[in-house]
Coordinates of C-alpha atoms in Angstrom, one line a residue:
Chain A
X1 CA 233.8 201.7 -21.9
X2 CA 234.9 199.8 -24.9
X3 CA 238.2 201.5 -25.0
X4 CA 239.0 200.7 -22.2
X5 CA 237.6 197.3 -21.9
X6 CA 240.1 196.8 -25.4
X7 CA 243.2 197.7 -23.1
X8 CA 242.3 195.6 -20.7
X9 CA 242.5 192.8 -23.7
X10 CA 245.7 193.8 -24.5
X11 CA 247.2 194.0 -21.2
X12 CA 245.6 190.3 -20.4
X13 CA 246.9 189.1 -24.1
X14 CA 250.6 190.2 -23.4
X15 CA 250.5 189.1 -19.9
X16 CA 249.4 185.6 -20.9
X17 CA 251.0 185.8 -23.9
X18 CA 254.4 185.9 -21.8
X19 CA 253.5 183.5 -19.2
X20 CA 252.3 180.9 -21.6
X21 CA 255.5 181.3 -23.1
X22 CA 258.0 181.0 -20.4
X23 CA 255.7 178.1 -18.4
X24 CA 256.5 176.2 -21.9
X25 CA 260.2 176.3 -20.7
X26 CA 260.3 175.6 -17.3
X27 CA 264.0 176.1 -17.5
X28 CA 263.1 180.1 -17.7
X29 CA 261.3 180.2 -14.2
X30 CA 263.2 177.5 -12.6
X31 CA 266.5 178.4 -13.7
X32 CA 267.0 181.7 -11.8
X33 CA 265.5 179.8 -8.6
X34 CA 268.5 177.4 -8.7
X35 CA 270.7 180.6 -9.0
X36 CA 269.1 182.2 -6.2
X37 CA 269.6 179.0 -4.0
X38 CA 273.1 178.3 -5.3
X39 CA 274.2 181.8 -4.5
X40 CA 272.7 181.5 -0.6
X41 CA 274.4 178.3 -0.5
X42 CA 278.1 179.6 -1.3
X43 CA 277.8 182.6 1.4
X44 CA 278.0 180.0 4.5
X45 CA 281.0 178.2 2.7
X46 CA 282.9 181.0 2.1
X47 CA 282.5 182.7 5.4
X48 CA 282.1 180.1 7.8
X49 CA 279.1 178.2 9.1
X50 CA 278.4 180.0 12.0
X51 CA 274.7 180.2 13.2
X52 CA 275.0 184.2 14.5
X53 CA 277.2 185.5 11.5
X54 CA 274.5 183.6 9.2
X55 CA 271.8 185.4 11.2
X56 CA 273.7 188.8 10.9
X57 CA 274.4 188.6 7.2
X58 CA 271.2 187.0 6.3
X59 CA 269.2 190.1 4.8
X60 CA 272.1 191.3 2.6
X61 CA 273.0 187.8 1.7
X62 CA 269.2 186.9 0.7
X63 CA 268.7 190.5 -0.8
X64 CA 272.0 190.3 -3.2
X65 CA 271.3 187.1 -4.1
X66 CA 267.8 187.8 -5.3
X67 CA 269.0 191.3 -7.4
X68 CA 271.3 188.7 -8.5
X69 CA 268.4 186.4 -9.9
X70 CA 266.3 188.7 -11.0
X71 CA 269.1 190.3 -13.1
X72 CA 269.5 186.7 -14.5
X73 CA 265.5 186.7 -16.5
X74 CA 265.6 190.6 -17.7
X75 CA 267.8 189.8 -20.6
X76 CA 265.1 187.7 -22.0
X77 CA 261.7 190.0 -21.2
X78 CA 262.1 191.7 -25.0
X79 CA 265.0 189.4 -26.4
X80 CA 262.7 187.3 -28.0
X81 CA 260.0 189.8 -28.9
X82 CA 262.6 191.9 -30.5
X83 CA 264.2 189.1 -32.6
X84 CA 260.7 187.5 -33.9
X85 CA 259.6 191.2 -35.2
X86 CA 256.6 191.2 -32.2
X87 CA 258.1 194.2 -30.7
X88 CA 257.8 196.2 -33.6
X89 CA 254.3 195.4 -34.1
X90 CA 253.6 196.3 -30.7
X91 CA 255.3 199.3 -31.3
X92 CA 253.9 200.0 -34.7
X93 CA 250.1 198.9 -32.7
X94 CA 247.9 201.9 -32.3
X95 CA 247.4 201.2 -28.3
X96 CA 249.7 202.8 -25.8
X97 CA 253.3 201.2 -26.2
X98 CA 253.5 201.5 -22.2
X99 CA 250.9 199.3 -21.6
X100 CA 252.1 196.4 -23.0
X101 CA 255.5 197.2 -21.3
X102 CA 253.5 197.1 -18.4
X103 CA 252.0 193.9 -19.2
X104 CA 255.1 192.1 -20.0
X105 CA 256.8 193.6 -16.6
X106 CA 254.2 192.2 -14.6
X107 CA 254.7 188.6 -16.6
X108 CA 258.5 189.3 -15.8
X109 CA 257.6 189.3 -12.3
X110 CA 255.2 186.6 -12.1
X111 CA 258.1 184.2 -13.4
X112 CA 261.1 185.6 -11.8
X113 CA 259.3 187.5 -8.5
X114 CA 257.1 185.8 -7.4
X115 CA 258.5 182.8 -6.8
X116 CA 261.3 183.7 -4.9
X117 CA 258.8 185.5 -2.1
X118 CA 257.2 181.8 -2.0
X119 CA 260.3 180.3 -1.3
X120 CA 261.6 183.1 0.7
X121 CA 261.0 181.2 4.0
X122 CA 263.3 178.1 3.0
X123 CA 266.1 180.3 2.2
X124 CA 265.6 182.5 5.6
X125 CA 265.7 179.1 7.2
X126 CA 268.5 178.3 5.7
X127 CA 270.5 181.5 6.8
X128 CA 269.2 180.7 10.1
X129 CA 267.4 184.2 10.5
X130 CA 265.3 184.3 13.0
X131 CA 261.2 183.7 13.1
X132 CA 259.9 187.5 13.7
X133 CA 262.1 188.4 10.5
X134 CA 260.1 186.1 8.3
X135 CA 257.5 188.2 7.9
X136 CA 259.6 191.5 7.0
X137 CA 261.9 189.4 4.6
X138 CA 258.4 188.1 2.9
X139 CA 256.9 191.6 2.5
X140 CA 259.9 193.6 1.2
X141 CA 260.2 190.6 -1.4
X142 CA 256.7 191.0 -2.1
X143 CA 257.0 195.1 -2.5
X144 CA 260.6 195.1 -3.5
X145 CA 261.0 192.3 -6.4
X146 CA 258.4 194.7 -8.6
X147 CA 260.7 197.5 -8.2
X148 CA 263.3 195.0 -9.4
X149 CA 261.5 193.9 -12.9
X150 CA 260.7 198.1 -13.4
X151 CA 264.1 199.1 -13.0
X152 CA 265.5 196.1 -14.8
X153 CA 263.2 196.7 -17.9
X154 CA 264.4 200.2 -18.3
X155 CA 268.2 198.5 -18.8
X156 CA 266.5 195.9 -20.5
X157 CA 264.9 198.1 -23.0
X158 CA 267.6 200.2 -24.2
X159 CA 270.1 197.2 -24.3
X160 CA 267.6 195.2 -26.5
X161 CA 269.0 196.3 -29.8
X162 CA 272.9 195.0 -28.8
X163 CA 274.8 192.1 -29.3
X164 CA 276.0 191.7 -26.0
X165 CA 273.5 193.2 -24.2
X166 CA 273.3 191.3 -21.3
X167 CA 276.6 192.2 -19.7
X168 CA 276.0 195.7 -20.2
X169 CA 272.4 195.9 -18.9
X170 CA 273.3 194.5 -15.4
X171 CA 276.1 197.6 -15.5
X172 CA 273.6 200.0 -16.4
X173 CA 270.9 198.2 -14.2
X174 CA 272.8 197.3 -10.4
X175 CA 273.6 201.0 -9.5
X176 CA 269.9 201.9 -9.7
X177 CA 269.0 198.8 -7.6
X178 CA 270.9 200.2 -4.5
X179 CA 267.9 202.0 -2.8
X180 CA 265.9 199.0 -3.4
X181 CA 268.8 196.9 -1.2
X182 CA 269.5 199.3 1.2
X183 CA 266.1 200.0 2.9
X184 CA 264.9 196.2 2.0
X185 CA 267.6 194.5 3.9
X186 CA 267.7 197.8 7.0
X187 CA 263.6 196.6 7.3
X188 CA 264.4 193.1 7.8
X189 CA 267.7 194.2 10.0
X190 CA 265.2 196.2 12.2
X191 CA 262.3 193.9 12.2
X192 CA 265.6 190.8 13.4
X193 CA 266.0 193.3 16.5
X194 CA 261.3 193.3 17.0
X195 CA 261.2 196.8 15.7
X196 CA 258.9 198.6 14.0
X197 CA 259.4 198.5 10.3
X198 CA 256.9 200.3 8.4
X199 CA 258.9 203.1 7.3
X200 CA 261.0 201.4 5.4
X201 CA 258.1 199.4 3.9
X202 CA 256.1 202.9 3.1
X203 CA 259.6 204.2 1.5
X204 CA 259.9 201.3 -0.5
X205 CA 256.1 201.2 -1.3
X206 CA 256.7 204.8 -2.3
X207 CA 259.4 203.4 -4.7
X208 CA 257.2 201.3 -6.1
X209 CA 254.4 203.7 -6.9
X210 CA 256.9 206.1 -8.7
X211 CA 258.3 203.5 -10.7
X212 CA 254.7 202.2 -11.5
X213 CA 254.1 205.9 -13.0
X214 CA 257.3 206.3 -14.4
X215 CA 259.1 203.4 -15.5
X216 CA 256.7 202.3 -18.4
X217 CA 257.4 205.6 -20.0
X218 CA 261.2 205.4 -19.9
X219 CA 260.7 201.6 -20.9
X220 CA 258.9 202.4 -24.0
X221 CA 260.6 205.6 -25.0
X222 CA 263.8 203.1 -24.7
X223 CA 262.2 200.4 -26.7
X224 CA 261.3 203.1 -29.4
X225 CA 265.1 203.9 -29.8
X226 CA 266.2 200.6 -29.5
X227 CA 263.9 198.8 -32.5
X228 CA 264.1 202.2 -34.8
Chain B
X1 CA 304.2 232.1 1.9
X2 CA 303.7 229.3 4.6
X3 CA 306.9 227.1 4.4
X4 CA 310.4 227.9 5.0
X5 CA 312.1 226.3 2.1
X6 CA 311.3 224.2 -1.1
X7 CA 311.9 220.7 1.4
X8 CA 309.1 222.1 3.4
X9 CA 307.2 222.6 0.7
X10 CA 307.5 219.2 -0.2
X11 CA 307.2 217.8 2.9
X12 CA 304.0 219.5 3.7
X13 CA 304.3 219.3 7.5
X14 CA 304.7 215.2 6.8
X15 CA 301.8 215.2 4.5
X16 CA 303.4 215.1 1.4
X17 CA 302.7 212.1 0.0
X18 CA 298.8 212.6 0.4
X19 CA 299.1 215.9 -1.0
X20 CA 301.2 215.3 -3.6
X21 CA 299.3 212.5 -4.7
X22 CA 296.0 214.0 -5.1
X23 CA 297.2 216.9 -7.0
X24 CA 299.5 214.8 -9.1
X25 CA 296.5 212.1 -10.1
X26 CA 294.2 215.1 -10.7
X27 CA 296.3 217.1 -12.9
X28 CA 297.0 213.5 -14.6
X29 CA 293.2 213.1 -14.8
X30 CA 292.8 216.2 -16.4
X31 CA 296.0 216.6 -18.7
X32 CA 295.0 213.1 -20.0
X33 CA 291.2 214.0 -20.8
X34 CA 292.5 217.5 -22.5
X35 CA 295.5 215.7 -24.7
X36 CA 293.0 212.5 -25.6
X37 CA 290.2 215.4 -26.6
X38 CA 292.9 217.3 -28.7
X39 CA 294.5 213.9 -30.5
X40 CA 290.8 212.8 -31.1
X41 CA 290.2 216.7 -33.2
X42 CA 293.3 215.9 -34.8
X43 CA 292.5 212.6 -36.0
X44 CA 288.9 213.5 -37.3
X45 CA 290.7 216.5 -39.1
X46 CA 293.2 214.2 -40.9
X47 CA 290.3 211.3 -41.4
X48 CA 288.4 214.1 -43.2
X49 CA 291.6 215.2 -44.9
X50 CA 292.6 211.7 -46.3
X51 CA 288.5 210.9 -47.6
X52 CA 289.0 214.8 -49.4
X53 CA 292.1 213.8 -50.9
X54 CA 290.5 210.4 -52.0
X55 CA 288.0 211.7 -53.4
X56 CA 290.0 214.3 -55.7
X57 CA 291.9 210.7 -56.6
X58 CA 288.5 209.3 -58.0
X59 CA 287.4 212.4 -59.7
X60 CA 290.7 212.7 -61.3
X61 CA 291.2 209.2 -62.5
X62 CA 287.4 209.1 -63.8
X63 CA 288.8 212.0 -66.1
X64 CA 291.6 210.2 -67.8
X65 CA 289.1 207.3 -68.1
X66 CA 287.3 209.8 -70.1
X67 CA 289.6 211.3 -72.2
X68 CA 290.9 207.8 -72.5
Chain C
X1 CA 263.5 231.0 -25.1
X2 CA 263.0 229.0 -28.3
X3 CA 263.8 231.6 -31.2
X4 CA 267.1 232.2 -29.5
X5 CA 267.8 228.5 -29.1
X6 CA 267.0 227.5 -32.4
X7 CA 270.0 228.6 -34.7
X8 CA 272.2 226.9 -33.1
X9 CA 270.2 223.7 -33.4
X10 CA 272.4 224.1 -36.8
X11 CA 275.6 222.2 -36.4
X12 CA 277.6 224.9 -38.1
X13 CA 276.6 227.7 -35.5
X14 CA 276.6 225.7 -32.4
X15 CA 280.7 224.6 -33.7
X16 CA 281.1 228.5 -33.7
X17 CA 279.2 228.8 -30.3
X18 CA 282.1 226.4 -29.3
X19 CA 284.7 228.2 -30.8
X20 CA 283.6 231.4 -29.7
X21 CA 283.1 230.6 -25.8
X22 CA 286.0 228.0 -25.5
X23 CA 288.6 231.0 -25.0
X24 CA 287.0 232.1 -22.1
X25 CA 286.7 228.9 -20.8
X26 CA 290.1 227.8 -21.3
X27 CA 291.7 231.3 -20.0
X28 CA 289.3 231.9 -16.8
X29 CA 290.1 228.0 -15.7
X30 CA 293.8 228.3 -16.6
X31 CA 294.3 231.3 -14.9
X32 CA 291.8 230.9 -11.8
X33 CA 293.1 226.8 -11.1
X34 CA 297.1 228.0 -11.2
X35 CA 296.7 231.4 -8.8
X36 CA 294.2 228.4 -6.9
X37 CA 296.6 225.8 -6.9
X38 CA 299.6 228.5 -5.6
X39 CA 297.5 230.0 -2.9
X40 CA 296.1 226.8 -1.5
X41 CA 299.4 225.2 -1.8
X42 CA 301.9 227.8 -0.6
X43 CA 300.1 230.6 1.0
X44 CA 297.1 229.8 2.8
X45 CA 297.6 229.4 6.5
X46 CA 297.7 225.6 7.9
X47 CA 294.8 224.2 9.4
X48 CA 295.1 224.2 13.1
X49 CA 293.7 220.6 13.3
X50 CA 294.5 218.9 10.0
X51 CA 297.7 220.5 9.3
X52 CA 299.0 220.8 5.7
X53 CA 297.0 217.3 4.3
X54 CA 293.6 219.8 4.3
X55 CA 295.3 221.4 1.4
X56 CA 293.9 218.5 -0.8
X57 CA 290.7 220.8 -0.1
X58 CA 291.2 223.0 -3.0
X59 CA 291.0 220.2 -5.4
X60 CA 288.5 217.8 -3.4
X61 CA 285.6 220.2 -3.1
X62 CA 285.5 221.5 -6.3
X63 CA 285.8 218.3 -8.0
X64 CA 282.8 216.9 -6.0
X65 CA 280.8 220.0 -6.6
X66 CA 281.6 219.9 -10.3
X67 CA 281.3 216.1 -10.7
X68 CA 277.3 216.8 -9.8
X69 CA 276.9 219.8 -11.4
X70 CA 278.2 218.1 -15.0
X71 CA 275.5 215.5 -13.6
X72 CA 272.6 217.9 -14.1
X73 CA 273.9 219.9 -17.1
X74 CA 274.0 216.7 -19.0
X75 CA 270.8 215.5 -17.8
X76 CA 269.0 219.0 -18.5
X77 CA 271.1 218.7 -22.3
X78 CA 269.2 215.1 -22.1
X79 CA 265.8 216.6 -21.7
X80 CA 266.4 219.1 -24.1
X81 CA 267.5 216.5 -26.5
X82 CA 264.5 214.1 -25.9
X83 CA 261.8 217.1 -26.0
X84 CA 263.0 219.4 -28.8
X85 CA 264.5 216.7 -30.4
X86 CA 267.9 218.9 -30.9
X87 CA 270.6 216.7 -31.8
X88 CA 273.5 219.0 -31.0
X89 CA 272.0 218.3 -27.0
X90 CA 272.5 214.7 -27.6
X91 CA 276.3 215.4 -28.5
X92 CA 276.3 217.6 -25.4
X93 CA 275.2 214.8 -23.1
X94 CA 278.2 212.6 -24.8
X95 CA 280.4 215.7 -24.4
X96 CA 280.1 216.0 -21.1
X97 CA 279.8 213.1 -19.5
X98 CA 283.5 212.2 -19.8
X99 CA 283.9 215.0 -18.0
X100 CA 282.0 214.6 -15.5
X101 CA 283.2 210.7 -15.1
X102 CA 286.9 212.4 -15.0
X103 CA 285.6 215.0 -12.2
X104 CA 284.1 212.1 -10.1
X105 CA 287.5 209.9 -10.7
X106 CA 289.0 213.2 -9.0
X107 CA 286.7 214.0 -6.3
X108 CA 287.1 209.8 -5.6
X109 CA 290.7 209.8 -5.0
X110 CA 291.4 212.8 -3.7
X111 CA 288.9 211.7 -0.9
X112 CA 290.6 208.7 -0.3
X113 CA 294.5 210.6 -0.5
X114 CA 292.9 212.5 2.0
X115 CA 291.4 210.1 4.1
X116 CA 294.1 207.8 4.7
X117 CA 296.1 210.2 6.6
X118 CA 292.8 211.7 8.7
X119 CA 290.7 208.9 9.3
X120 CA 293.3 206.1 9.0
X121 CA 292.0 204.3 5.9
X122 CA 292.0 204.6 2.3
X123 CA 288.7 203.2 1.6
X124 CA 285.6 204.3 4.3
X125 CA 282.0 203.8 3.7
X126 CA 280.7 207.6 4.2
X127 CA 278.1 208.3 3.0
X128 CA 279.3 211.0 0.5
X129 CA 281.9 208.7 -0.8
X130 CA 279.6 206.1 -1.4
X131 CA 277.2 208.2 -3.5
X132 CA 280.2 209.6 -5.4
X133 CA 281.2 206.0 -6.3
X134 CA 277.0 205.6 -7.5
X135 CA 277.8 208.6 -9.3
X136 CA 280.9 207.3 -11.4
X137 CA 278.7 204.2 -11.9
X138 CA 276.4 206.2 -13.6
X139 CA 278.9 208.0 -15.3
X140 CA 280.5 205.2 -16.6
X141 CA 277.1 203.4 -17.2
X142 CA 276.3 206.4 -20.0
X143 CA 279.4 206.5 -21.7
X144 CA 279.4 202.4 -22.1
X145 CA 275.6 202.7 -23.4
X146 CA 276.5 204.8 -25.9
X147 CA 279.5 203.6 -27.1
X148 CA 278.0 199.6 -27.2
X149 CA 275.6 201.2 -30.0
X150 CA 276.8 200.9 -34.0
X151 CA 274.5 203.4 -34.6
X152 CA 275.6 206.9 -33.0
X153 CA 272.1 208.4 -33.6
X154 CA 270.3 205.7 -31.6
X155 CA 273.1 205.3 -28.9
X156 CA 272.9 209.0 -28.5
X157 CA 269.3 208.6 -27.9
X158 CA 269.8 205.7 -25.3
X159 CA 272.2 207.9 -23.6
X160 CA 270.1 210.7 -23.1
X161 CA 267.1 208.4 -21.9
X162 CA 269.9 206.6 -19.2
X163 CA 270.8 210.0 -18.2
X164 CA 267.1 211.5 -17.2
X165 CA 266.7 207.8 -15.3
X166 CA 269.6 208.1 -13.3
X167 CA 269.2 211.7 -12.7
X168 CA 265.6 210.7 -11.2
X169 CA 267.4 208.1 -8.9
X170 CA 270.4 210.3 -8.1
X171 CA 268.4 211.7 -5.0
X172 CA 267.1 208.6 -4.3
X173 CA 270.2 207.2 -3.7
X174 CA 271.6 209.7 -2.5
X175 CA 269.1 210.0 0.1
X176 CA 269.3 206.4 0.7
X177 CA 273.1 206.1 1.2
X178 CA 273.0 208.9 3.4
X179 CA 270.3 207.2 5.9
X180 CA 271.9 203.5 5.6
X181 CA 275.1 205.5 6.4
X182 CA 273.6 207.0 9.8
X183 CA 272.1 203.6 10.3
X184 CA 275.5 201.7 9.9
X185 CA 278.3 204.2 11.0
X186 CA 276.8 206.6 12.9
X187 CA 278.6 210.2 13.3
X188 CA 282.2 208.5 13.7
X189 CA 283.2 210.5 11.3
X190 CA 283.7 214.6 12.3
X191 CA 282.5 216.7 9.4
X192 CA 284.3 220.2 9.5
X193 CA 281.9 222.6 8.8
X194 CA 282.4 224.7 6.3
X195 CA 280.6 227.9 6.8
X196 CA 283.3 227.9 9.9
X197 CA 286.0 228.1 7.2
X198 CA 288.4 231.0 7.6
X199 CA 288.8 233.4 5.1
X200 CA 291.9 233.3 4.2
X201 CA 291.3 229.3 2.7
X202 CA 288.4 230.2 1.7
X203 CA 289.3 232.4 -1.0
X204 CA 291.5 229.6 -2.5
X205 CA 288.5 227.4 -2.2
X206 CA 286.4 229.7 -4.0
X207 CA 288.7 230.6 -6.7
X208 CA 289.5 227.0 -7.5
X209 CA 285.6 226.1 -7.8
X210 CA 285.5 228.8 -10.2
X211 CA 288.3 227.3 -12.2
X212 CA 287.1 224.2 -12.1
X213 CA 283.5 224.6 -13.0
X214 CA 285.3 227.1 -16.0
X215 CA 287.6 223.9 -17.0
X216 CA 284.2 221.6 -16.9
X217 CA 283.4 223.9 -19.2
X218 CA 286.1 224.2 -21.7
X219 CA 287.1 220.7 -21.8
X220 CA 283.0 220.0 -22.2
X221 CA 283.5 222.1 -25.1
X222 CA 286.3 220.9 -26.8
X223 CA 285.0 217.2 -26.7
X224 CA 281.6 218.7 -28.4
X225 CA 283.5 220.4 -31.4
X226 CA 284.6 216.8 -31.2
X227 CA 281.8 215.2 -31.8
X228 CA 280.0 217.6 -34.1
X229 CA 282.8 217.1 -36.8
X230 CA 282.3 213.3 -36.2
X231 CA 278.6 213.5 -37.2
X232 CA 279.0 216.1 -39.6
X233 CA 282.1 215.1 -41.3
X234 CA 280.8 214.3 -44.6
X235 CA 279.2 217.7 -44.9
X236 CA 280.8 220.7 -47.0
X237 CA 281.2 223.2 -43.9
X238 CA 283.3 220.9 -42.1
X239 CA 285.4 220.1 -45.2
X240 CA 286.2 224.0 -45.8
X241 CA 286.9 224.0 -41.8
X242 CA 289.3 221.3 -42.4
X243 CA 291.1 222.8 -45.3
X244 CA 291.4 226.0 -44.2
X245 CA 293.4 225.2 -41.1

């Protein structure tokens, strides 16, 4: 009970820890937002204004844009805690180094996930897609932009130690997020033409439960070679 | 032997181009990797070489210092 | 399986391994990718369909087959090198995986040399090109993780860890392109079956995957003598090496 109750602690004292942090500087969680809204905004100049292309392209356009914006935070989810020396006390901390990886992937996706699925809506209105896809561009944000921040920590982690990290990462990173894209934006696609779309939902649910397993084990494996 | 003369051959029934190019950029591909991995092994070798050398060059000139 | 493995987690022996297999390497894929590259070119019969452009066939194939099989060796070399914590592995999974990037460059254009005359278009999005392009990305992805890293040891380790991720993906993705693609496309393009293949190309075929999976090999081999002397050049072995040839 009481070790288990102390890993609890530590997940809740990284989590905050991170949050705290990055609701100091708005910029952090506001920053990527913009991005993401900027990005959806030059897709209609660049290929024309038209209500039914909008419609067509809407999924991919939303979807690439949010990879996009998440790719923008994961530089910064150890950045800091490497250069301070906190990352090597978590490392060096006699509690599971995958835990607090855990805890600071779930902070990652608090500031950078989540509130892209709460503004999801006002970018699908703004792509003109059409009401019954809401709800399937909503929940494969919601199930998808987790898979995002575990994936992304992975490059994240074993780019942490580098100079230019950041450039690097998203090379490492992208490839790896194309599953995540492709059966995201085919379950909105199917849901825009009143399908059923709860396979791709359980595939990517699947994703998500495989990456909950396994990603905090690459993570920290990588953040081992990466501070050493 | 399929073709007729070396112009056939070439030609490859109007395909030659396609043909030619994939083989040509393959062997490229390869050649390149192989004479890049054998210039790297000589470069070590001679990196190795020059460090042995420069270190005879120290030893020697820290003996004349001594007799000195 | 370990007492047999563990000499040559020595750097001297495993450069002697090298030495002593490269031979064979270099002679089977010398000999078996020329007598390929004559037959396929000049004596196996034309197709009936695709007339002489299915001769890029004989170089296509086997550099698609290899480009995934350097995929796994490197990634089981990864494991080994994460587990047993042998560092000639980790040179391994650098060895390779310029190979492998070279074999996927290969399978990549070929495909489109040979697509532009059959299907009309340099560039299509089937499935099996588009996971082969995922597969140079990874490739590439490797390589650039381990040479961004001032130290070798810990790039080598970042590698290896890169590797085992995308070697957990590769299905994924794999299975994924392959269903967006049936989704998207559907069966536009006709796949030629290749149990169907007569005899007389498939010989060829077979001789040239042996060649090429034997020049995987050898050049594999030659970049890991490579890299062992870079790591090991201060020590005495490799200086007698170097001044006795």
């Amino acid at each position: 009970m009481h070790v288990s109750n102390s890993y609890w602690t530590l997940f809740c004292t990284v989590y905050k820890k991170d949050l705290t942090l990055a609701f100091r500087q708005r910029a952090e969680i506001v920053n990527p937002l913009l991005f993401f809204l900027i990005v959806i905004t030059l897709f209609p100049l660049a290929i024309g204004p038209e209500p039914g292309l909008l419609a067509r392209m809407a999924p991919g356009i939303i979807w690439v844009a949010a990879l996009l914006s998440t790719m923008l935070g994961l530089d910064k989810i150890f950045r800091d805690d490497y250069m301070d020396g906190s990352l090597e006390q978590l490392i060096a901390s006699p509690y599971p180094l995958s835990l607090a990886v855990l805890a600071k992937v779930a902070a990652h996706w608090t500031t950078a996930g989540l509130p892209m699925v709460i503004m999801a809506p006002v970018f699908a209105l703004l792509m003109n897609l059409e009401s019954q896809a809401l709800g399937a561009t909503l929940l494969t944000l919601l199930i998808g932009t987790p898979l995002l921040s575990f994936i992304g920590a992975i490059g994240a982690g074993l780019t942490v130690g580098l100079q230019k990290g950041g450039i690097l990462m998203s090379l490492l990173v992208l490839p790896l997020y194309i599953p995540v894209l492709i059966f995201a934006t085919s379950a909105i696609d199917t849901s825009i033409m009143s399908l059923a779309y709860s396979g791709q939902l359980a595939i990517l649910g699947a994703m998500l439960a495989v990456a909950f397993v396994a990603a905090p084990i690459a993570i920290s494996s990588a953040l081992r070679v990466s501070v050493s | 032997m399929q073709f007729e003369s070396l112009s056939d051959f070439i030609a490859m029934g109007g395909y030659g181009f396609y043909v030619w190019l994939s083989y040509g950029s393959c062997a490229g591909i390869i050649l390149g990797l192989l004479f890049s991995s054998l210039y790297e092994n000589k470069k070590l070798k001679q990196e190795v070489k020059s460090q042995m050398a420069r270190e005879e060059r120290i030893k020697k000139a820290k003996e004349l210092e001594a007799q000195v | 399986m370990w007492k047999w493995l563990h000499p040559y987690a020595k750097a001297e022996r495993a450069y002697q391994l090298c030495n002593t297999l490269l031979p064979y390497f270099a002679v089977v894929s010398v000999l078996c990718i020329v007598v390929g590259w004559v037959w396929g070119l000049a004596y196996a019969p034309a197709d009936y369909q695709q007339k002489d452009s299915y001769r890029i066939i004989f170089i296509h194939v086997p550099s698609a087959i290899l480009s995934m099989g350097a995929y796994s060796s490197m990634a089981i070399a990864a494991i080994i090198a994460l587990v047993w914590q042998l560092r000639n592995a980790e040179l391994a999974v650098i060895a390779i995986a310029p190979v492998g990037a070279a074999m996927t460059a290969i399978a990549l254009i070929t495909g489109s040399a040979w697509g532009k005359p059959m299907w009309g278009a340099w560039w299509v999005w089937d499935a099996r090109l588009t996971s082969e392009l995922i597969l140079l990305f990874l490739y590439l992805g490797v390589l650039s993780l381990f040479h961004a890293f001032e130290d070798k040891k810990a790039g080598g380790k970042a590698a290896c860890i890169l590797a085992i991720v995308g070697v957990v993906n590769l299905p994924i993705i794999h299975f994924s392109v392959e269903w967006w693609n049936t989704l998207h496309q559907g069966a536009t393009i006709t796949k030629f079956d290749t149990s169907a293949i007569d005899p007389s190309m498939l010989w060829p075929l077979l001789i040239n995957i042996l060649g090429f999976a034997a020049l995987v090999g050898a050049l594999s081999l030659i970049r890991l003598k490579n890299e062992i002397v870079q790591v090991e050049k201060h020590r005495p072995w490799v200086r007698q090496l170097v001044s006795r040839g």
